[in-house]
Amino acid sequence: MPMAVVGIVMKFFQIVISIVVGMAAESTALSMVREVVFGVGFALLLPRFFGLDGVLYSMPLSDILTFLIAGYLIYKTYHELNYHIALDSGERH
């Protein structure tokens, strides 16, 4: 159940990035990285080290890594927006 929550939260961040901020390309890239690079890559790689459990761990691990990437993108975007707001108002941070 906790891993399902991570997936839901990650999707929320993805929606925030793409709709509110208007970064559809970044959102699409993030989704592709999650499904193709992490999802398929870990599903093929982890069973070599953990056996059948590696297949089970592949998607939660890809969700966690995607969540971290989405968090970084949101952090970076937040600071860029604050910088532009500061420039518009005449302040400097």
Short mmCIF file of N, CA, C and O in Angstrom, two decimals:
data_model
loop_
_atom_site.label_atom_id
_atom_site.label_comp_id
_atom_site.label_asym_id
_atom_site.label_seq_id
_atom_site.Cartn_x
_atom_site.Cartn_y
_atom_site.Cartn_z
N MET A 1 0.80 -1.20 0.00
CA MET A 1 0.00 0.00 0.00
C MET A 1 0.85 1.27 0.00
O MET A 1 0.55 2.19 -0.75
N PRO A 2 1.93 1.39 0.81
CA PRO A 2 2.72 2.62 0.81
C PRO A 2 3.34 2.93 -0.56
O PRO A 2 3.46 4.09 -0.93
N MET A 3 3.71 1.91 -1.32
CA MET A 3 4.29 2.16 -2.64
C MET A 3 3.24 2.71 -3.60
O MET A 3 3.56 3.50 -4.49
N ALA A 4 2.00 2.32 -3.42
CA ALA A 4 0.93 2.89 -4.25
C ALA A 4 0.77 4.37 -3.98
O ALA A 4 0.52 5.15 -4.89
N VAL A 5 0.95 4.76 -2.73
CA VAL A 5 0.86 6.17 -2.37
C VAL A 5 1.99 6.96 -3.04
O VAL A 5 1.78 8.07 -3.53
N VAL A 6 3.20 6.39 -3.09
CA VAL A 6 4.32 7.04 -3.75
C VAL A 6 3.99 7.27 -5.23
O VAL A 6 4.26 8.34 -5.78
N GLY A 7 3.40 6.28 -5.88
CA GLY A 7 3.02 6.42 -7.28
C GLY A 7 1.98 7.50 -7.49
O GLY A 7 2.06 8.28 -8.45
N ILE A 8 1.02 7.59 -6.59
CA ILE A 8 -0.02 8.61 -6.70
C ILE A 8 0.57 10.00 -6.50
O ILE A 8 0.26 10.94 -7.25
N VAL A 9 1.45 10.15 -5.52
CA VAL A 9 2.09 11.43 -5.26
C VAL A 9 2.95 11.83 -6.45
O VAL A 9 2.96 13.00 -6.87
N MET A 10 3.68 10.88 -7.03
CA MET A 10 4.52 11.16 -8.19
C MET A 10 3.67 11.65 -9.37
O MET A 10 4.03 12.59 -10.06
N LYS A 11 2.53 11.02 -9.60
CA LYS A 11 1.64 11.46 -10.67
C LYS A 11 1.11 12.86 -10.40
O LYS A 11 0.96 13.66 -11.31
N PHE A 12 0.84 13.17 -9.14
CA PHE A 12 0.39 14.51 -8.78
C PHE A 12 1.43 15.55 -9.17
O PHE A 12 1.13 16.57 -9.77
N PHE A 13 2.71 15.29 -8.82
CA PHE A 13 3.78 16.21 -9.18
C PHE A 13 3.91 16.35 -10.69
O PHE A 13 4.17 17.43 -11.21
N GLN A 14 3.71 15.27 -11.39
CA GLN A 14 3.79 15.31 -12.84
C GLN A 14 2.67 16.18 -13.42
O GLN A 14 2.89 16.96 -14.35
N ILE A 15 1.49 16.08 -12.88
CA ILE A 15 0.36 16.90 -13.33
C ILE A 15 0.63 18.37 -13.02
O ILE A 15 0.39 19.25 -13.85
N VAL A 16 1.17 18.65 -11.85
CA VAL A 16 1.48 20.03 -11.47
C VAL A 16 2.49 20.62 -12.44
O VAL A 16 2.33 21.75 -12.91
N ILE A 17 3.53 19.86 -12.76
CA ILE A 17 4.55 20.37 -13.68
C ILE A 17 3.95 20.66 -15.04
O ILE A 17 4.18 21.71 -15.63
N SER A 18 3.18 19.74 -15.57
CA SER A 18 2.73 19.88 -16.95
C SER A 18 1.60 20.90 -17.12
O SER A 18 1.60 21.67 -18.07
N ILE A 19 0.64 20.94 -16.21
CA ILE A 19 -0.52 21.80 -16.40
C ILE A 19 -0.30 23.20 -15.84
O ILE A 19 -0.45 24.19 -16.55
N VAL A 20 0.07 23.30 -14.60
CA VAL A 20 0.16 24.59 -13.94
C VAL A 20 1.33 25.41 -14.47
O VAL A 20 1.20 26.59 -14.75
N VAL A 21 2.47 24.78 -14.62
CA VAL A 21 3.66 25.51 -15.03
C VAL A 21 3.82 25.51 -16.54
O VAL A 21 4.53 26.34 -17.09
N GLY A 22 3.16 24.62 -17.23
CA GLY A 22 3.24 24.58 -18.69
C GLY A 22 4.48 23.91 -19.21
O GLY A 22 5.06 24.35 -20.20
N MET A 23 4.94 22.88 -18.55
CA MET A 23 6.15 22.17 -18.95
C MET A 23 5.80 20.78 -19.46
O MET A 23 6.20 19.77 -18.89
N ALA A 24 5.07 20.73 -20.55
CA ALA A 24 4.61 19.45 -21.06
C ALA A 24 5.76 18.58 -21.53
O ALA A 24 5.72 17.35 -21.37
N ALA A 25 6.79 19.16 -22.11
CA ALA A 25 7.93 18.37 -22.59
C ALA A 25 8.65 17.68 -21.42
O ALA A 25 8.99 16.50 -21.51
N GLU A 26 8.85 18.41 -20.33
CA GLU A 26 9.51 17.83 -19.16
C GLU A 26 8.64 16.73 -18.55
O GLU A 26 9.15 15.71 -18.11
N SER A 27 7.34 16.95 -18.52
CA SER A 27 6.43 15.96 -17.98
C SER A 27 6.43 14.68 -18.82
O SER A 27 6.45 13.57 -18.29
N THR A 28 6.44 14.85 -20.13
CA THR A 28 6.48 13.70 -21.03
C THR A 28 7.79 12.94 -20.87
O THR A 28 7.81 11.71 -20.81
N ALA A 29 8.89 13.68 -20.79
CA ALA A 29 10.19 13.05 -20.60
C ALA A 29 10.24 12.29 -19.27
O ALA A 29 10.76 11.17 -19.20
N LEU A 30 9.69 12.90 -18.23
CA LEU A 30 9.67 12.24 -16.93
C LEU A 30 8.86 10.95 -16.97
O LEU A 30 9.26 9.92 -16.43
N SER A 31 7.74 10.98 -17.65
CA SER A 31 6.91 9.79 -17.78
C SER A 31 7.62 8.69 -18.57
O SER A 31 7.56 7.52 -18.21
N MET A 32 8.31 9.08 -19.63
CA MET A 32 9.05 8.09 -20.44
C MET A 32 10.21 7.50 -19.65
O MET A 32 10.48 6.29 -19.74
N VAL A 33 10.89 8.32 -18.89
CA VAL A 33 11.99 7.81 -18.06
C VAL A 33 11.45 6.81 -17.05
O VAL A 33 12.04 5.75 -16.83
N ARG A 34 10.31 7.14 -16.45
CA ARG A 34 9.72 6.24 -15.45
C ARG A 34 9.36 4.89 -16.05
O ARG A 34 9.69 3.84 -15.51
N GLU A 35 8.66 4.91 -17.16
CA GLU A 35 8.15 3.67 -17.74
C GLU A 35 9.21 2.88 -18.50
O GLU A 35 9.32 1.67 -18.34
N VAL A 36 9.99 3.55 -19.33
CA VAL A 36 10.91 2.85 -20.22
C VAL A 36 12.26 2.61 -19.56
O VAL A 36 12.71 1.48 -19.43
N VAL A 37 12.90 3.69 -19.13
CA VAL A 37 14.26 3.56 -18.61
C VAL A 37 14.25 2.84 -17.26
O VAL A 37 14.93 1.83 -17.08
N PHE A 38 13.51 3.39 -16.30
CA PHE A 38 13.49 2.78 -14.98
C PHE A 38 12.67 1.50 -14.95
O PHE A 38 13.14 0.48 -14.45
N GLY A 39 11.45 1.55 -15.46
CA GLY A 39 10.56 0.40 -15.37
C GLY A 39 11.10 -0.83 -16.07
O GLY A 39 11.28 -1.89 -15.46
N VAL A 40 11.40 -0.70 -17.35
CA VAL A 40 11.91 -1.84 -18.11
C VAL A 40 13.34 -2.17 -17.70
O VAL A 40 13.71 -3.34 -17.54
N GLY A 41 14.16 -1.12 -17.51
CA GLY A 41 15.56 -1.35 -17.13
C GLY A 41 15.69 -2.10 -15.82
O GLY A 41 16.45 -3.07 -15.72
N PHE A 42 14.95 -1.67 -14.81
CA PHE A 42 15.03 -2.36 -13.52
C PHE A 42 14.39 -3.74 -13.59
O PHE A 42 14.85 -4.66 -12.91
N ALA A 43 13.34 -3.89 -14.38
CA ALA A 43 12.71 -5.22 -14.51
C ALA A 43 13.66 -6.22 -15.15
O ALA A 43 13.57 -7.42 -14.88
N LEU A 44 14.56 -5.75 -15.98
CA LEU A 44 15.55 -6.65 -16.59
C LEU A 44 16.81 -6.80 -15.73
O LEU A 44 17.44 -7.86 -15.74
N LEU A 45 17.18 -5.76 -15.00
CA LEU A 45 18.43 -5.76 -14.25
C LEU A 45 18.31 -6.37 -12.85
O LEU A 45 19.14 -7.20 -12.46
N LEU A 46 17.29 -5.99 -12.11
CA LEU A 46 17.18 -6.43 -10.72
C LEU A 46 17.01 -7.94 -10.53
O LEU A 46 17.52 -8.48 -9.54
N PRO A 47 16.32 -8.66 -11.42
CA PRO A 47 16.22 -10.10 -11.22
C PRO A 47 17.58 -10.82 -11.27
O PRO A 47 17.74 -11.88 -10.67
N ARG A 48 18.55 -10.23 -11.92
CA ARG A 48 19.89 -10.84 -11.94
C ARG A 48 20.52 -10.84 -10.56
O ARG A 48 21.34 -11.71 -10.24
N PHE A 49 20.15 -9.86 -9.74
CA PHE A 49 20.74 -9.75 -8.40
C PHE A 49 19.83 -10.28 -7.31
O PHE A 49 20.31 -10.81 -6.31
N PHE A 50 18.50 -10.13 -7.49
CA PHE A 50 17.56 -10.49 -6.42
C PHE A 50 16.59 -11.60 -6.81
O PHE A 50 15.66 -11.89 -6.06
N GLY A 51 16.77 -12.19 -7.96
CA GLY A 51 15.87 -13.25 -8.42
C GLY A 51 14.48 -12.70 -8.72
O GLY A 51 14.33 -11.59 -9.21
N LEU A 52 13.48 -13.49 -8.43
CA LEU A 52 12.10 -13.09 -8.71
C LEU A 52 11.69 -11.85 -7.93
O LEU A 52 10.89 -11.04 -8.40
N ASP A 53 12.24 -11.66 -6.75
CA ASP A 53 11.93 -10.46 -5.96
C ASP A 53 12.37 -9.19 -6.69
O ASP A 53 11.79 -8.13 -6.50
N GLY A 54 13.41 -9.30 -7.51
CA GLY A 54 13.86 -8.14 -8.27
C GLY A 54 12.80 -7.59 -9.19
O GLY A 54 12.70 -6.38 -9.40
N VAL A 55 11.98 -8.48 -9.77
CA VAL A 55 10.87 -8.03 -10.62
C VAL A 55 9.86 -7.24 -9.79
O VAL A 55 9.35 -6.21 -10.22
N LEU A 56 9.60 -7.72 -8.58
CA LEU A 56 8.64 -7.04 -7.71
C LEU A 56 9.16 -5.69 -7.24
O LEU A 56 8.39 -4.77 -7.03
N TYR A 57 10.48 -5.57 -7.05
CA TYR A 57 11.06 -4.33 -6.57
C TYR A 57 11.26 -3.30 -7.69
O TYR A 57 11.50 -2.13 -7.41
N SER A 58 11.18 -3.71 -8.93
CA SER A 58 11.53 -2.81 -10.03
C SER A 58 10.59 -1.61 -10.14
O SER A 58 11.06 -0.48 -10.30
N MET A 59 9.30 -1.82 -10.08
CA MET A 59 8.37 -0.69 -10.23
C MET A 59 8.37 0.24 -9.01
O MET A 59 8.40 1.46 -9.19
N PRO A 60 8.38 -0.25 -7.78
CA PRO A 60 8.48 0.69 -6.65
C PRO A 60 9.77 1.50 -6.70
O PRO A 60 9.77 2.70 -6.40
N LEU A 61 10.88 0.87 -7.09
CA LEU A 61 12.13 1.59 -7.19
C LEU A 61 12.07 2.65 -8.28
O LEU A 61 12.53 3.79 -8.10
N SER A 62 11.45 2.32 -9.41
CA SER A 62 11.31 3.32 -10.47
C SER A 62 10.39 4.45 -10.03
O SER A 62 10.63 5.61 -10.38
N ASP A 63 9.36 4.15 -9.25
CA ASP A 63 8.47 5.20 -8.73
C ASP A 63 9.22 6.14 -7.79
O ASP A 63 9.06 7.36 -7.85
N ILE A 64 10.05 5.58 -6.92
CA ILE A 64 10.80 6.40 -5.97
C ILE A 64 11.80 7.30 -6.70
O ILE A 64 11.89 8.49 -6.41
N LEU A 65 12.52 6.74 -7.65
CA LEU A 65 13.49 7.55 -8.39
C LEU A 65 12.81 8.63 -9.22
O LEU A 65 13.29 9.77 -9.31
N THR A 66 11.67 8.30 -9.81
CA THR A 66 10.92 9.30 -10.57
C THR A 66 10.39 10.39 -9.65
O THR A 66 10.38 11.57 -10.01
N PHE A 67 9.96 10.02 -8.47
CA PHE A 67 9.50 10.98 -7.48
C PHE A 67 10.61 11.96 -7.13
O PHE A 67 10.40 13.17 -7.04
N LEU A 68 11.83 11.45 -6.94
CA LEU A 68 12.96 12.31 -6.63
C LEU A 68 13.28 13.26 -7.78
O LEU A 68 13.58 14.44 -7.57
N ILE A 69 13.23 12.76 -9.01
CA ILE A 69 13.48 13.61 -10.18
C ILE A 69 12.40 14.68 -10.29
O ILE A 69 12.69 15.85 -10.55
N ALA A 70 11.14 14.29 -10.08
CA ALA A 70 10.04 15.26 -10.14
C ALA A 70 10.20 16.31 -9.05
O ALA A 70 9.95 17.50 -9.28
N GLY A 71 10.60 15.90 -7.86
CA GLY A 71 10.84 16.84 -6.77
C GLY A 71 11.93 17.84 -7.12
O GLY A 71 11.80 19.03 -6.86
N TYR A 72 13.00 17.36 -7.76
CA TYR A 72 14.07 18.25 -8.19
C TYR A 72 13.56 19.24 -9.24
O TYR A 72 13.87 20.44 -9.17
N LEU A 73 12.79 18.76 -10.21
CA LEU A 73 12.25 19.65 -11.24
C LEU A 73 11.34 20.72 -10.64
O LEU A 73 11.36 21.88 -11.05
N ILE A 74 10.53 20.34 -9.67
CA ILE A 74 9.64 21.30 -9.02
C ILE A 74 10.46 22.32 -8.23
O ILE A 74 10.19 23.52 -8.29
N TYR A 75 11.48 21.86 -7.53
CA TYR A 75 12.36 22.75 -6.77
C TYR A 75 13.03 23.76 -7.70
O TYR A 75 13.05 24.96 -7.44
N LYS A 76 13.58 23.26 -8.80
CA LYS A 76 14.27 24.12 -9.77
C LYS A 76 13.30 25.13 -10.39
O LYS A 76 13.61 26.31 -10.50
N THR A 77 12.12 24.67 -10.77
CA THR A 77 11.12 25.55 -11.37
C THR A 77 10.66 26.61 -10.38
O THR A 77 10.50 27.78 -10.74
N TYR A 78 10.47 26.23 -9.14
CA TYR A 78 10.04 27.16 -8.10
C TYR A 78 11.06 28.29 -7.95
O TYR A 78 10.69 29.47 -7.88
N HIS A 79 12.34 27.92 -7.91
CA HIS A 79 13.37 28.95 -7.76
C HIS A 79 13.50 29.82 -9.01
O HIS A 79 13.76 31.02 -8.90
N GLU A 80 13.32 29.26 -10.18
CA GLU A 80 13.34 30.07 -11.41
C GLU A 80 12.18 31.05 -11.43
O GLU A 80 12.35 32.21 -11.81
N LEU A 81 11.00 30.60 -11.02
CA LEU A 81 9.84 31.49 -10.99
C LEU A 81 10.04 32.60 -9.96
O LEU A 81 9.70 33.76 -10.22
N ASN A 82 10.58 32.27 -8.80
CA ASN A 82 10.84 33.30 -7.79
C ASN A 82 11.86 34.31 -8.29
O ASN A 82 11.75 35.50 -8.02
N TYR A 83 12.86 33.85 -9.04
CA TYR A 83 13.86 34.75 -9.59
C TYR A 83 13.22 35.72 -10.58
O TYR A 83 13.48 36.91 -10.54
N HIS A 84 12.36 35.21 -11.45
CA HIS A 84 11.70 36.07 -12.42
C HIS A 84 10.73 37.04 -11.74
O HIS A 84 10.60 38.19 -12.17
N ILE A 85 10.07 36.60 -10.71
CA ILE A 85 9.18 37.50 -9.95
C ILE A 85 10.00 38.60 -9.29
O ILE A 85 9.61 39.77 -9.28
N ALA A 86 11.16 38.24 -8.74
CA ALA A 86 12.02 39.23 -8.10
C ALA A 86 12.53 40.25 -9.13
O ALA A 86 12.62 41.44 -8.84
N LEU A 87 12.87 39.78 -10.32
CA LEU A 87 13.32 40.71 -11.36
C LEU A 87 12.21 41.66 -11.77
O LEU A 87 12.44 42.85 -12.00
N ASP A 88 11.00 41.13 -11.88
CA ASP A 88 9.86 41.97 -12.26
C ASP A 88 9.53 43.02 -11.22
O ASP A 88 9.08 44.11 -11.52
N SER A 89 9.75 42.69 -9.95
CA SER A 89 9.42 43.62 -8.88
C SER A 89 10.60 44.52 -8.50
O SER A 89 10.46 45.38 -7.65
N GLY A 90 11.76 44.29 -9.11
CA GLY A 90 12.92 45.12 -8.84
C GLY A 90 13.79 44.63 -7.71
O GLY A 90 14.77 45.26 -7.37
N GLU A 91 13.45 43.52 -7.11
CA GLU A 91 14.24 42.95 -6.02
C GLU A 91 15.21 41.92 -6.58
O GLU A 91 15.04 41.40 -7.65
N ARG A 92 16.21 41.61 -5.79
CA ARG A 92 17.16 40.55 -6.16
C ARG A 92 17.31 39.61 -4.97
O ARG A 92 17.49 40.05 -3.86
N HIS A 93 17.25 38.30 -5.22
CA HIS A 93 17.45 37.33 -4.14
C HIS A 93 18.83 36.76 -4.22
O HIS A 93 19.35 36.39 -5.16
#
